[in-house]
Amino acid sequence: MVNTLFLPELREMLQLGQETDLREFCVTLNPGRTAEFMEGLEDAEVWAVLQHAEPYRRAEIFGYFEENRKLKMLTREPAEQAAALVEEIPPDDRVDLIHGLPAETVANILPLLPAIDRRDIERLRSYVEGTAGSLMTTDVAKLAERFTAREALEELGRRASDLETIYYLYVVDDNNLLRGIVSARQLVSAISNTTKTLGDMMETDVVVALVNEDQESVAGKVERFNLLAIPVVDSGRQLLGIITHDDVIDVVREELTEDAQRIAAVAPLEDDFLRIGLFKLSYKRGIWLTILFFAALLTAFALRAYEDELEAFAWLVWFIPLIISAGGNSGSQSATLVITAMTGGEVKNSDLPRVLSREFVVSLLLGGFLALIGFLVALAIAPTAWAALVIPCTLLSVIFCGCMCGVTLPILFKRMGLDPALMSNPFVAGIVDILGIVIYINVARVLLG
Amino acid sequence: MVNTLFLPELREMLQLGQETDLREFCVTLNPGRTAEFMEGLEDAEVWAVLQHAEPYRRAEIFGYFEENRKLKMLTREPAEQAAALVEEIPPDDRVDLIHGLPAETVANILPLLPAIDRRDIERLRSYVEGTAGSLMTTDVAKLAERFTAREALEELGRRASDLETIYYLYVVDDNNLLRGIVSARQLVSAISNTTKTLGDMMETDVVVALVNEDQESVAGKVERFNLLAIPVVDSGRQLLGIITHDDVIDVVREELTEDAQRIAAVAPLEDDFLRIGLFKLSYKRGIWLTILFFAALLTAFALRAYEDELEAFAWLVWFIPLIISAGGNSGSQSATLVITAMTGGEVKNSDLPRVLSREFVVSLLLGGFLALIGFLVALAIAPTAWAALVIPCTLLSVIFCGCMCGVTLPILFKRMGLDPALMSNPFVAGIVDILGIVIYINVARVLLG
């Protein structure tokens, strides 16, 4: 929903060149809300309004627009104005944007930036996507051990305009090695103490992320230790930057969304659903559909092998989809529950026996209930009550196998170092489909043969 | 993996009553790591070690144990010690714990707490689960407008021991009405300015959460505005508390996990997979399995209606599972992609035409490819090449219908105010199963009849 409340006023201000009003508009509301009110404007109009904000505020407001709009504006507007804006964008966001810009635009903008920003951008661009380095910002509050709390606060005050937010104060030595951290809480409590230095109050056992560490592992640390930000260091413990809580939320969201997609047998898109290329999307879906297709093909050959039984008892055919889908659905429930519980840290590899014994009970309850309904329906369709018994016996066995497969495979895959979300459901579906047919015909053979 | 590195030393210290060493152990490492090293101890041993930490530190370390262990310790250990610990736990976590304790334990502990904490607990307990009120903490840094930056820092320093972390400074009037917020960055930049007050520097357009607001809506605001914490107010704008970023990560995780479970047709567990009662678990899975079962039952009746065709062309039966699963898998891929894209804010209701036109292309690509493979296999099984054509024609149509259903239903359900994740996949599966059979037999009729 685009907020159209101020659009006419904003357009009028632009047309009449009412600079004071436009400047006022850019500071009165908080930057996010300011961006919201401009969403309905054309890109060129947004850009024109932004030129009336102070540089820092301009970058803040700009940050709230959609990725696509930001990229379009930076590409189309004059390089000098774009560079002035890019200079003020926080280092981590800035690098993400530059990743999305056409090479030509980047080549136009980069030379207009101060050397220090240019070097910072080049360094951050060199980190591999998905590592701590690619998420971090270089806006860090760092100071030496010798400062007292009050001196530290005064020093920070002088630099505050360069710092997005002050999460923690990082204490480094002359070689930029991380020595410890001081929280805002500790700093503020010590403000009246004129002798205690940062070295005295800092926490030296610091949770850090290595620059090449996988982003999910970093997010896990931030979540477990409830951190506002985590320092990123290289193997020599040089402080390179910090990763802040907002990037961690993004990682958690990405990770879980990919899980859900993998569970439905789609290779993670790694892009917006509406932006990803259609061939790429078809490919990411096609590989798994094809694997599942070949698994299902086995059922065709199995059914052909049972040609005689199916001819002798034609009514058995009518229940084939029902039996296969009951097994498949219960198996995919089990697999999904185990996968989400493993991602959430509730289930570990060592929990397999406990998971199995619980699933044993649940699968018999579910299988028993559905077998009962299935029996009642089969009574109406099968030639005799004895023949109808084939259906509940099959359902109970198939649901039992589906559930057991469903909980076991994800844990096994994880133990083998494979991705449980990616592998489990296709395998479960394939195994349960073919098992369903085999169980069905053999139960029929025993009872009817 | 339990860290056993220090266990023998810790046990020895406890046996020999080495108080200085135990006190030392509690302060040297950061609290999270201290808890990690104690994980292998018995509950009673953990409790004994904790008694050597300062009250604030004790609560911090305690906070890192698993929910279950925390509840067990609080229930079994002396009420006086438990109360002393509870007093130091941050208000929001404390209430969550109390929710999990047996009524008897709560009745023993509460009277031992200072009246102010008791009232705080009672108030927080009264908020409905899943609302902003149930997530918030009452540890808030609030001050009046008249303070200068330096005075504010000094005042905060005096109170810092009660504040978990200082996220923002909240400016309130004499009636506790929220007037504005000051960020740590603003506060620190103004430290040398002796005349500027909080009233001068505060941001007055504050993003707030209403106390009854749904937690997902609150999490959305925090994510969109990149906040460290969001103030919670009542309808009269009284400042009641704040919700911090770590609780927001939990909400996002919960929300997405529930999405994944709903996609696999499980009613959200709302409890740990290994802790939820087996009957409750069976119920949450059973309702949807039963609904899916009835949908699949329709296929049995459809197949019975086509008895003559199936008898005339017995080989058609062999491909039934293949066709149904190809439709079901492609439909569930489509539905899952749309659902996750809607949760992530990439797809809105108004995007339906665009989604449909893109899916049109993708479904023909996927359907065409699988139809080709299917045709090759059918050539080997079907009596004539002409007869084999039934399989690719059916596959293309079924996959096309599956994909179109898959993307349309979640958006329609959302427009109707229903939960797309909960409703879509079962409906898609049901519709595609029955449609698959109908398309199959009718294609066969046309080509073979």
mmCIF file of N, CA, C and O in Angstrom, chain A residues 10 40 83 88 121 131 146 155 254 279 301 331 353 359 380 413 416:
data_model
loop_
_atom_site.group_PDB
_atom_site.id
_atom_site.type_symbol
_atom_site.label_atom_id
_atom_site.label_comp_id
_atom_site.label_asym_id
_atom_site.label_seq_id
_atom_site.Cartn_x
_atom_site.Cartn_y
_atom_site.Cartn_z
ATOM 1 N N LEU A 10 4.058 17.418 -1.987
ATOM 2 C CA LEU A 10 5.468 17.265 -2.359
ATOM 3 C C LEU A 10 5.689 17.703 -3.805
ATOM 4 O O LEU A 10 6.648 18.409 -4.118
ATOM 5 N N GLY A 40 5.266 6.923 -3.486
ATOM 6 C CA GLY A 40 4.409 7.124 -4.659
ATOM 7 C C GLY A 40 4.998 8.064 -5.709
ATOM 8 O O GLY A 40 4.431 8.220 -6.793
ATOM 9 N N ALA A 83 27.659 9.737 -6.329
ATOM 10 C CA ALA A 83 28.861 9.505 -5.520
ATOM 11 C C ALA A 83 28.725 10.173 -4.153
ATOM 12 O O ALA A 83 29.084 9.600 -3.122
ATOM 13 N N GLU A 88 27.997 8.519 1.857
ATOM 14 C CA GLU A 88 27.374 8.563 3.180
ATOM 15 C C GLU A 88 26.687 7.266 3.581
ATOM 16 O O GLU A 88 26.251 7.118 4.711
ATOM 17 N N ILE A 121 35.693 0.142 0.041
ATOM 18 C CA ILE A 121 34.770 -0.588 -0.829
ATOM 19 C C ILE A 121 35.472 -1.754 -1.502
ATOM 20 O O ILE A 121 34.962 -2.878 -1.530
ATOM 21 N N THR A 131 29.991 -15.157 3.662
ATOM 22 C CA THR A 131 30.942 -15.213 4.772
ATOM 23 C C THR A 131 30.745 -13.991 5.670
ATOM 24 O O THR A 131 30.083 -13.020 5.277
ATOM 25 N N ARG A 146 44.031 2.895 27.256
ATOM 26 C CA ARG A 146 44.394 3.904 28.259
ATOM 27 C C ARG A 146 43.284 4.900 28.578
ATOM 28 O O ARG A 146 43.326 5.588 29.593
ATOM 29 N N GLU A 155 35.854 11.235 23.182
ATOM 30 C CA GLU A 155 36.492 10.861 21.926
ATOM 31 C C GLU A 155 35.447 10.334 20.927
ATOM 32 O O GLU A 155 35.443 10.716 19.755
ATOM 33 N N GLU A 254 16.775 -15.567 5.665
ATOM 34 C CA GLU A 254 17.220 -16.216 4.432
ATOM 35 C C GLU A 254 17.363 -17.729 4.639
ATOM 36 O O GLU A 254 16.899 -18.525 3.828
ATOM 37 N N PHE A 279 14.380 -18.886 -16.784
ATOM 38 C CA PHE A 279 15.118 -20.111 -17.091
ATOM 39 C C PHE A 279 15.845 -20.614 -15.858
ATOM 40 O O PHE A 279 15.863 -21.801 -15.568
ATOM 41 N N PHE A 301 7.031 -49.197 -13.202
ATOM 42 C CA PHE A 301 7.580 -50.530 -13.462
ATOM 43 C C PHE A 301 7.106 -51.535 -12.415
ATOM 44 O O PHE A 301 6.834 -52.698 -12.730
ATOM 45 N N GLY A 331 4.867 -38.966 5.660
ATOM 46 C CA GLY A 331 6.326 -38.909 5.617
ATOM 47 C C GLY A 331 6.837 -37.485 5.514
ATOM 48 O O GLY A 331 7.805 -37.103 6.191
ATOM 49 N N PRO A 353 17.348 -42.064 18.720
ATOM 50 C CA PRO A 353 16.536 -43.094 19.387
ATOM 51 C C PRO A 353 15.252 -42.516 19.990
ATOM 52 O O PRO A 353 14.168 -43.083 19.850
ATOM 53 N N GLU A 359 8.097 -41.306 17.455
ATOM 54 C CA GLU A 359 7.434 -41.393 16.160
ATOM 55 C C GLU A 359 6.697 -42.725 16.016
ATOM 56 O O GLU A 359 5.662 -42.802 15.341
ATOM 57 N N ALA A 380 -17.565 -50.308 1.398
ATOM 58 C CA ALA A 380 -18.569 -49.923 0.406
ATOM 59 C C ALA A 380 -18.130 -50.276 -1.015
ATOM 60 O O ALA A 380 -18.965 -50.387 -1.908
ATOM 61 N N PHE A 413 21.039 -37.980 6.953
ATOM 62 C CA PHE A 413 21.688 -37.086 5.991
ATOM 63 C C PHE A 413 22.572 -36.085 6.724
ATOM 64 O O PHE A 413 23.662 -35.760 6.284
ATOM 65 N N MET A 416 25.760 -37.552 7.786
ATOM 66 C CA MET A 416 26.671 -37.756 6.662
ATOM 67 C C MET A 416 27.176 -36.428 6.104
ATOM 68 O O MET A 416 27.883 -36.396 5.095
#
